[in-house]
PDB file of C-alpha atoms in Angstrom:
ATOM      1  CA  MET A 380       0.000   0.000   0.000  1.00  0.00           C
ATOM      2  CA  GLU A 381       1.204   3.512  -0.789  1.00  0.00           C
ATOM      3  CA  GLU A 382       2.468   5.500   2.161  1.00  0.00           C
ATOM      4  CA  VAL A 383      -0.102   7.423   4.204  1.00  0.00           C
ATOM      5  CA  LYS A 384       0.878  10.364   6.415  1.00  0.00           C
ATOM      6  CA  VAL A 385      -1.067  12.861   8.514  1.00  0.00           C
ATOM      7  CA  VAL A 386       0.412  16.219   9.476  1.00  0.00           C
ATOM      8  CA  GLY A 387      -1.444  17.383  12.565  1.00  0.00           C
ATOM      9  CA  PHE A 388      -1.532  19.004  15.954  1.00  0.00           C
ATOM     10  CA  TRP A 389      -2.280  17.034  19.104  1.00  0.00           C
ATOM     11  CA  GLY A 390      -5.043  19.356  20.329  1.00  0.00           C
ATOM     12  CA  SER A 391      -7.033  19.770  17.101  1.00  0.00           C
ATOM     13  CA  PRO A 392     -10.477  18.134  16.756  1.00  0.00           C
ATOM     14  CA  TYR A 393     -10.139  18.472  12.984  1.00  0.00           C
ATOM     15  CA  VAL A 394      -6.970  16.394  12.983  1.00  0.00           C
ATOM     16  CA  TYR A 395      -8.673  13.766  15.118  1.00  0.00           C
ATOM     17  CA  ARG A 396     -11.444  13.450  12.543  1.00  0.00           C
ATOM     18  CA  VAL A 397      -8.830  12.089  10.142  1.00  0.00           C
ATOM     19  CA  ILE A 398      -7.139   9.888  12.742  1.00  0.00           C
ATOM     20  CA  TRP A 399     -10.482   8.350  13.747  1.00  0.00           C
ATOM     21  CA  ALA A 400     -11.422   7.652  10.131  1.00  0.00           C
ATOM     22  CA  LEU A 401      -8.131   5.898   9.416  1.00  0.00           C
ATOM     23  CA  LYS A 402      -8.344   3.900  12.637  1.00  0.00           C
ATOM     24  CA  LEU A 403     -11.927   2.834  11.929  1.00  0.00           C
ATOM     25  CA  LYS A 404     -10.851   1.524   8.532  1.00  0.00           C
ATOM     26  CA  GLY A 405      -7.689  -0.113   9.816  1.00  0.00           C
ATOM     27  CA  ILE A 406      -5.368   1.979   7.617  1.00  0.00           C
ATOM     28  CA  GLU A 407      -1.790   2.276   8.844  1.00  0.00           C
ATOM     29  CA  PHE A 408      -0.332   5.776   8.720  1.00  0.00           C
ATOM     30  CA  GLU A 409       2.547   7.909   9.919  1.00  0.00           C
ATOM     31  CA  TYR A 410       1.618  10.839  12.131  1.00  0.00           C
ATOM     32  CA  ILE A 411       3.740  14.018  11.939  1.00  0.00           C
ATOM     33  CA  GLU A 412       3.224  16.478  14.810  1.00  0.00           C
ATOM     34  CA  GLU A 413       3.237  20.151  13.808  1.00  0.00           C
ATOM     35  CA  ASP A 414       4.239  23.110  15.992  1.00  0.00           C
ATOM     36  CA  LEU A 415       1.576  25.688  15.152  1.00  0.00           C
ATOM     37  CA  SER A 416       3.502  28.449  16.940  1.00  0.00           C
ATOM     38  CA  ASN A 417       6.462  27.839  14.631  1.00  0.00           C
ATOM     39  CA  LYS A 418       5.058  26.328  11.459  1.00  0.00           C
ATOM     40  CA  SER A 419       7.382  24.031   9.590  1.00  0.00           C
ATOM     41  CA  LYS A 420       8.528  24.370   5.999  1.00  0.00           C
ATOM     42  CA  LEU A 421       6.712  21.096   5.341  1.00  0.00           C
ATOM     43  CA  LEU A 422       3.341  22.502   6.416  1.00  0.00           C
ATOM     44  CA  LEU A 423       3.855  25.765   4.501  1.00  0.00           C
ATOM     45  CA  GLN A 424       4.792  23.777   1.426  1.00  0.00           C
ATOM     46  CA  LEU A 425       1.900  21.325   1.662  1.00  0.00           C
ATOM     47  CA  ASN A 426      -0.807  23.844   2.615  1.00  0.00           C
ATOM     48  CA  PRO A 427       0.426  27.255   1.416  1.00  0.00           C
ATOM     49  CA  LEU A 428      -3.107  28.691   1.167  1.00  0.00           C
ATOM     50  CA  HIS A 429      -4.392  28.207   4.727  1.00  0.00           C
ATOM     51  CA  LYS A 430      -1.216  27.038   6.505  1.00  0.00           C
ATOM     52  CA  LYS A 431      -3.369  24.831   8.760  1.00  0.00           C
ATOM     53  CA  VAL A 432      -3.602  21.216   9.826  1.00  0.00           C
ATOM     54  CA  PRO A 433      -4.599  18.549   9.064  1.00  0.00           C
ATOM     55  CA  VAL A 434      -2.718  17.814   5.868  1.00  0.00           C
ATOM     56  CA  PHE A 435      -3.150  14.356   4.382  1.00  0.00           C
ATOM     57  CA  ILE A 436      -0.446  12.706   2.275  1.00  0.00           C
ATOM     58  CA  HIS A 437      -1.065   9.584   0.207  1.00  0.00           C
ATOM     59  CA  GLY A 438       1.191   8.237  -2.492  1.00  0.00           C
ATOM     60  CA  GLY A 439       3.194  11.454  -2.606  1.00  0.00           C
ATOM     61  CA  LYS A 440       0.113  13.660  -3.146  1.00  0.00           C
ATOM     62  CA  SER A 441      -1.235  15.934  -0.417  1.00  0.00           C
ATOM     63  CA  PHE A 442      -4.368  17.910   0.341  1.00  0.00           C
ATOM     64  CA  ALA A 443      -6.010  19.695   3.244  1.00  0.00           C
ATOM     65  CA  GLU A 444      -9.413  20.359   4.869  1.00  0.00           C
ATOM     66  CA  SER A 445     -10.613  17.618   7.187  1.00  0.00           C
ATOM     67  CA  LEU A 446     -14.006  16.961   5.561  1.00  0.00           C
ATOM     68  CA  VAL A 447     -12.393  16.667   2.137  1.00  0.00           C
ATOM     69  CA  ILE A 448      -9.874  14.231   3.610  1.00  0.00           C
ATOM     70  CA  LEU A 449     -12.644  12.145   5.217  1.00  0.00           C
ATOM     71  CA  GLU A 450     -14.444  11.730   1.906  1.00  0.00           C
ATOM     72  CA  TYR A 451     -11.182  10.805   0.184  1.00  0.00           C
ATOM     73  CA  ILE A 452     -10.467   8.144   2.800  1.00  0.00           C
ATOM     74  CA  ASP A 453     -13.961   6.687   2.432  1.00  0.00           C
ATOM     75  CA  GLU A 454     -13.678   6.521  -1.360  1.00  0.00           C
ATOM     76  CA  MET A 455     -10.083   5.282  -1.443  1.00  0.00           C
ATOM     77  CA  TRP A 456     -10.681   2.514   1.107  1.00  0.00           C
ATOM     78  CA  PRO A 457     -14.346   1.534   0.686  1.00  0.00           C
ATOM     79  CA  GLN A 458     -14.030  -1.567   2.854  1.00  0.00           C
ATOM     80  CA  ASN A 459     -16.191  -1.651   5.948  1.00  0.00           C
ATOM     81  CA  PRO A 460     -17.059   0.446   7.684  1.00  0.00           C
ATOM     82  CA  LEU A 461     -18.296   2.902   5.088  1.00  0.00           C
ATOM     83  CA  LEU A 462     -18.309   6.314   6.724  1.00  0.00           C
ATOM     84  CA  LEU A 463     -20.954   7.755   4.397  1.00  0.00           C
ATOM     85  CA  PRO A 464     -24.233   5.889   3.829  1.00  0.00           C
ATOM     86  CA  ASP A 465     -24.880   4.025   0.570  1.00  0.00           C
ATOM     87  CA  ASP A 466     -28.301   5.628   0.178  1.00  0.00           C
ATOM     88  CA  PRO A 467     -28.021   8.946  -1.760  1.00  0.00           C
ATOM     89  CA  ASN A 468     -30.624  10.668   0.421  1.00  0.00           C
ATOM     90  CA  GLU A 469     -28.951   9.632   3.657  1.00  0.00           C
ATOM     91  CA  ARG A 470     -25.563  10.565   2.221  1.00  0.00           C
ATOM     92  CA  ALA A 471     -26.854  14.042   1.361  1.00  0.00           C
ATOM     93  CA  ILE A 472     -28.249  14.450   4.886  1.00  0.00           C
ATOM     94  CA  ALA A 473     -24.892  13.445   6.403  1.00  0.00           C
ATOM     95  CA  ARG A 474     -23.090  15.981   4.205  1.00  0.00           C
ATOM     96  CA  PHE A 475     -25.611  18.649   5.217  1.00  0.00           C
ATOM     97  CA  TRP A 476     -24.854  18.174   8.912  1.00  0.00           C
ATOM     98  CA  MET A 477     -21.116  17.997   8.276  1.00  0.00           C
ATOM     99  CA  LYS A 478     -21.254  21.354   6.502  1.00  0.00           C
ATOM    100  CA  TYR A 479     -23.510  22.712   9.224  1.00  0.00           C
ATOM    101  CA  VAL A 480     -21.040  21.942  12.005  1.00  0.00           C
ATOM    102  CA  ASP A 481     -18.129  23.473  10.093  1.00  0.00           C
ATOM    103  CA  ASP A 482     -20.184  26.586   9.338  1.00  0.00           C
ATOM    104  CA  GLN A 483     -20.667  26.935  13.116  1.00  0.00           C
ATOM    105  CA  ARG A 484     -16.951  26.550  13.882  1.00  0.00           C
ATOM    106  CA  GLU A 485     -16.482  30.073  15.240  1.00  0.00           C
ATOM    107  CA  GLN A 486     -19.804  29.884  17.063  1.00  0.00           C
ATOM    108  CA  PHE A 487     -18.545  26.913  19.061  1.00  0.00           C
ATOM    109  CA  LEU A 488     -15.472  28.869  20.163  1.00  0.00           C
ATOM    110  CA  ARG A 489     -16.806  32.381  20.725  1.00  0.00           C
ATOM    111  CA  PHE A 490     -17.953  31.783  24.311  1.00  0.00           C
ATOM    112  CA  TRP A 491     -14.428  30.603  25.111  1.00  0.00           C
ATOM    113  CA  LYS A 492     -12.794  33.644  23.494  1.00  0.00           C
ATOM    114  CA  THR A 493     -14.910  36.293  25.240  1.00  0.00           C
ATOM    115  CA  THR A 494     -16.012  37.598  28.643  1.00  0.00           C
ATOM    116  CA  GLY A 495     -18.899  39.541  30.176  1.00  0.00           C
ATOM    117  CA  GLU A 496     -21.966  40.361  28.107  1.00  0.00           C
ATOM    118  CA  GLU A 497     -20.316  39.188  24.910  1.00  0.00           C
ATOM    119  CA  GLN A 498     -19.663  35.788  26.482  1.00  0.00           C
ATOM    120  CA  GLU A 499     -23.241  35.579  27.771  1.00  0.00           C
ATOM    121  CA  LYS A 500     -24.559  36.202  24.259  1.00  0.00           C
ATOM    122  CA  ALA A 501     -22.099  33.711  22.760  1.00  0.00           C
ATOM    123  CA  THR A 502     -23.214  31.111  25.313  1.00  0.00           C
ATOM    124  CA  ARG A 503     -26.866  31.592  24.348  1.00  0.00           C
ATOM    125  CA  ASP A 504     -25.973  31.380  20.659  1.00  0.00           C
ATOM    126  CA  VAL A 505     -24.071  28.100  20.944  1.00  0.00           C
ATOM    127  CA  ARG A 506     -26.862  26.598  23.044  1.00  0.00           C
ATOM    128  CA  ASN A 507     -29.265  27.462  20.226  1.00  0.00           C
ATOM    129  CA  VAL A 508     -27.000  25.655  17.762  1.00  0.00           C
ATOM    130  CA  LEU A 509     -26.987  22.580  19.997  1.00  0.00           C
ATOM    131  CA  ARG A 510     -30.783  22.688  20.307  1.00  0.00           C
ATOM    132  CA  ILE A 511     -31.032  22.561  16.519  1.00  0.00           C
ATOM    133  CA  LEU A 512     -28.962  19.384  16.578  1.00  0.00           C
ATOM    134  CA  GLU A 513     -31.054  18.017  19.432  1.00  0.00           C
ATOM    135  CA  GLU A 514     -34.351  18.648  17.648  1.00  0.00           C
ATOM    136  CA  ASN A 515     -33.417  17.981  14.019  1.00  0.00           C
ATOM    137  CA  GLY A 516     -30.170  16.058  13.689  1.00  0.00           C
ATOM    138  CA  LEU A 517     -30.448  12.902  15.750  1.00  0.00           C
ATOM    139  CA  GLY A 518     -34.047  11.858  16.168  1.00  0.00           C
ATOM    140  CA  ASP A 519     -34.128   8.478  17.913  1.00  0.00           C
ATOM    141  CA  LYS A 520     -30.894   7.263  16.324  1.00  0.00           C
ATOM    142  CA  LYS A 521     -27.835   6.153  18.265  1.00  0.00           C
ATOM    143  CA  PHE A 522     -25.556   8.029  15.867  1.00  0.00           C
ATOM    144  CA  PHE A 523     -26.185  10.692  13.252  1.00  0.00           C
ATOM    145  CA  GLY A 524     -26.216   8.045  10.520  1.00  0.00           C
ATOM    146  CA  GLY A 525     -28.084   5.312  12.410  1.00  0.00           C
ATOM    147  CA  ASN A 526     -26.804   2.501  14.604  1.00  0.00           C
ATOM    148  CA  ASP A 527     -23.144   2.755  13.555  1.00  0.00           C
ATOM    149  CA  ILE A 528     -20.688   5.595  13.846  1.00  0.00           C
ATOM    150  CA  GLY A 529     -20.155   7.454  10.573  1.00  0.00           C
ATOM    151  CA  MET A 530     -18.630  10.500   8.982  1.00  0.00           C
ATOM    152  CA  ALA A 531     -21.151  12.964  10.409  1.00  0.00           C
ATOM    153  CA  ASP A 532     -20.336  11.728  13.916  1.00  0.00           C
ATOM    154  CA  LEU A 533     -16.616  12.245  13.324  1.00  0.00           C
ATOM    155  CA  ALA A 534     -17.378  15.775  12.150  1.00  0.00           C
ATOM    156  CA  PHE A 535     -19.161  16.459  15.447  1.00  0.00           C
ATOM    157  CA  GLY A 536     -16.279  15.174  17.560  1.00  0.00           C
ATOM    158  CA  LEU A 537     -15.651  18.748  18.707  1.00  0.00           C
ATOM    159  CA  ILE A 538     -18.900  18.600  20.673  1.00  0.00           C
ATOM    160  CA  ALA A 539     -18.248  15.181  22.154  1.00  0.00           C
ATOM    161  CA  LEU A 540     -14.709  15.716  23.401  1.00  0.00           C
ATOM    162  CA  TRP A 541     -13.768  19.406  23.304  1.00  0.00           C
ATOM    163  CA  ILE A 542     -16.827  21.407  24.403  1.00  0.00           C
ATOM    164  CA  GLU A 543     -16.653  20.199  28.007  1.00  0.00           C
ATOM    165  CA  VAL A 544     -12.986  21.236  28.252  1.00  0.00           C
ATOM    166  CA  LEU A 545     -13.740  24.579  26.599  1.00  0.00           C
ATOM    167  CA  GLU A 546     -16.510  25.068  29.169  1.00  0.00           C
ATOM    168  CA  GLU A 547     -14.113  24.531  32.053  1.00  0.00           C
ATOM    169  CA  ALA A 548     -11.463  26.763  30.506  1.00  0.00           C
ATOM    170  CA  ALA A 549     -14.011  29.575  30.032  1.00  0.00           C
ATOM    171  CA  GLY A 550     -15.941  29.078  33.279  1.00  0.00           C
ATOM    172  CA  VAL A 551     -19.355  28.604  31.671  1.00  0.00           C
ATOM    173  CA  LYS A 552     -21.802  25.727  31.188  1.00  0.00           C
ATOM    174  CA  ILE A 553     -23.014  24.824  27.697  1.00  0.00           C
ATOM    175  CA  LEU A 554     -24.010  21.158  27.733  1.00  0.00           C
ATOM    176  CA  GLU A 555     -27.114  20.495  29.842  1.00  0.00           C
ATOM    177  CA  HIS A 556     -28.547  17.004  30.293  1.00  0.00           C
ATOM    178  CA  ASN A 557     -32.106  18.200  30.893  1.00  0.00           C
ATOM    179  CA  SER A 558     -32.382  20.322  27.751  1.00  0.00           C
ATOM    180  CA  LEU A 559     -30.219  18.163  25.463  1.00  0.00           C
ATOM    181  CA  PRO A 560     -31.021  14.506  26.330  1.00  0.00           C
ATOM    182  CA  ARG A 561     -30.539  13.128  22.796  1.00  0.00           C
ATOM    183  CA  LEU A 562     -27.283  14.968  22.254  1.00  0.00           C
ATOM    184  CA  MET A 563     -25.933  13.912  25.631  1.00  0.00           C
ATOM    185  CA  ALA A 564     -26.835  10.281  24.850  1.00  0.00           C
ATOM    186  CA  TRP A 565     -25.018  10.627  21.516  1.00  0.00           C
ATOM    187  CA  ILE A 566     -21.924  11.985  23.295  1.00  0.00           C
ATOM    188  CA  GLU A 567     -21.903   8.943  25.570  1.00  0.00           C
ATOM    189  CA  ASN A 568     -22.351   6.570  22.615  1.00  0.00           C
ATOM    190  CA  PHE A 569     -19.623   8.327  20.633  1.00  0.00           C
ATOM    191  CA  ASN A 570     -17.122   8.289  23.478  1.00  0.00           C
ATOM    192  CA  ASN A 571     -17.764   4.577  24.081  1.00  0.00           C
ATOM    193  CA  VAL A 572     -16.605   3.569  20.594  1.00  0.00           C
ATOM    194  CA  ASP A 573     -13.239   1.837  21.022  1.00  0.00           C
ATOM    195  CA  VAL A 574     -11.449   3.939  18.388  1.00  0.00           C
ATOM    196  CA  ILE A 575     -12.597   7.127  20.101  1.00  0.00           C
ATOM    197  CA  LYS A 576     -11.727   5.908  23.602  1.00  0.00           C
ATOM    198  CA  GLU A 577      -8.247   4.975  22.457  1.00  0.00           C
ATOM    199  CA  ASN A 578      -7.517   8.120  20.428  1.00  0.00           C
ATOM    200  CA  HIS A 579      -8.122  11.528  21.953  1.00  0.00           C
ATOM    201  CA  PRO A 580      -6.080  14.289  23.598  1.00  0.00           C
ATOM    202  CA  ASP A 581      -5.072  14.033  27.240  1.00  0.00           C
ATOM    203  CA  ARG A 582      -7.758  16.027  29.061  1.00  0.00           C
ATOM    204  CA  PRO A 583      -5.561  17.803  31.675  1.00  0.00           C
ATOM    205  CA  GLN A 584      -3.066  18.725  28.965  1.00  0.00           C
ATOM    206  CA  LEU A 585      -5.849  20.000  26.694  1.00  0.00           C
ATOM    207  CA  LEU A 586      -7.391  22.019  29.529  1.00  0.00           C
ATOM    208  CA  GLU A 587      -4.068  23.652  30.364  1.00  0.00           C
ATOM    209  CA  TYR A 588      -3.466  24.446  26.699  1.00  0.00           C
ATOM    210  CA  LEU A 589      -6.947  25.957  26.187  1.00  0.00           C
ATOM    211  CA  LYS A 590      -6.686  28.048  29.350  1.00  0.00           C
ATOM    212  CA  GLY A 591      -3.370  29.461  28.201  1.00  0.00           C
ATOM    213  CA  LEU A 592      -4.649  30.127  24.688  1.00  0.00           C
ATOM    214  CA  ARG A 593      -7.738  31.836  26.083  1.00  0.00           C
ATOM    215  CA  GLU A 594      -5.552  34.169  28.150  1.00  0.00           C
ATOM    216  CA  LYS A 595      -3.648  35.117  25.011  1.00  0.00           C
ATOM    217  CA  TYR A 596      -6.883  35.865  23.124  1.00  0.00           C
ATOM    218  CA  LEU A 597      -8.230  37.999  25.962  1.00  0.00           C
ATOM    219  CA  SER A 598      -4.962  39.935  26.347  1.00  0.00           C
ATOM    220  CA  GLN A 599      -4.938  41.011  22.715  1.00  0.00           C
ATOM    221  CA  PRO A 600      -6.030  44.622  22.150  1.00  0.00           C
ATOM    222  CA  THR A 601      -9.406  45.030  20.473  1.00  0.00           C
ATOM    223  CA  SER A 602      -9.794  47.359  17.527  1.00  0.00           C
TER     224      SER A 602
END
């Protein structure tokens, strides 16, 4: 098999999307850790447009953007488990929710980057986003695509593993069992998948990193 490499950063949920997909499919790969505070020549060469991780390398060719990489992995290695459904309608629905979560990327982080009234508003806004998922995305399903974990679930990994740490770093509460029972059940189901349990950032390390990064954001002068 041609060589597979992932250029990533240990604390990125978008990098873990790719790692989870490869692990679910049993694809061996080399992981290359990137220092985002001192970006390497390799990263700047492979992703000169956005200069971000993840970058995926297969057979000497490289490309970026985690959702694009996920679809490539699913098409290149179609053996079970398929990450996107076979049914065109269900596949379109999965892609809709994947795009939805990436469109809300800044929304998920704004409460962590702000304080005071701005943080209160950001907290209300992200709760509204989660209610949309609660009421429209899951239904009575175990995962977004049904009974098995799929690509849409990997896209929502930020909610399952990072939101709680962001909450603690920012001193606010976003996830509420009473108002989000389906979503909280999904988080438990997601985190109980072996590949997820075995591949995620160290929580204390992630918390320390996010607290420090939040301090940097808040210390920057506003225009």
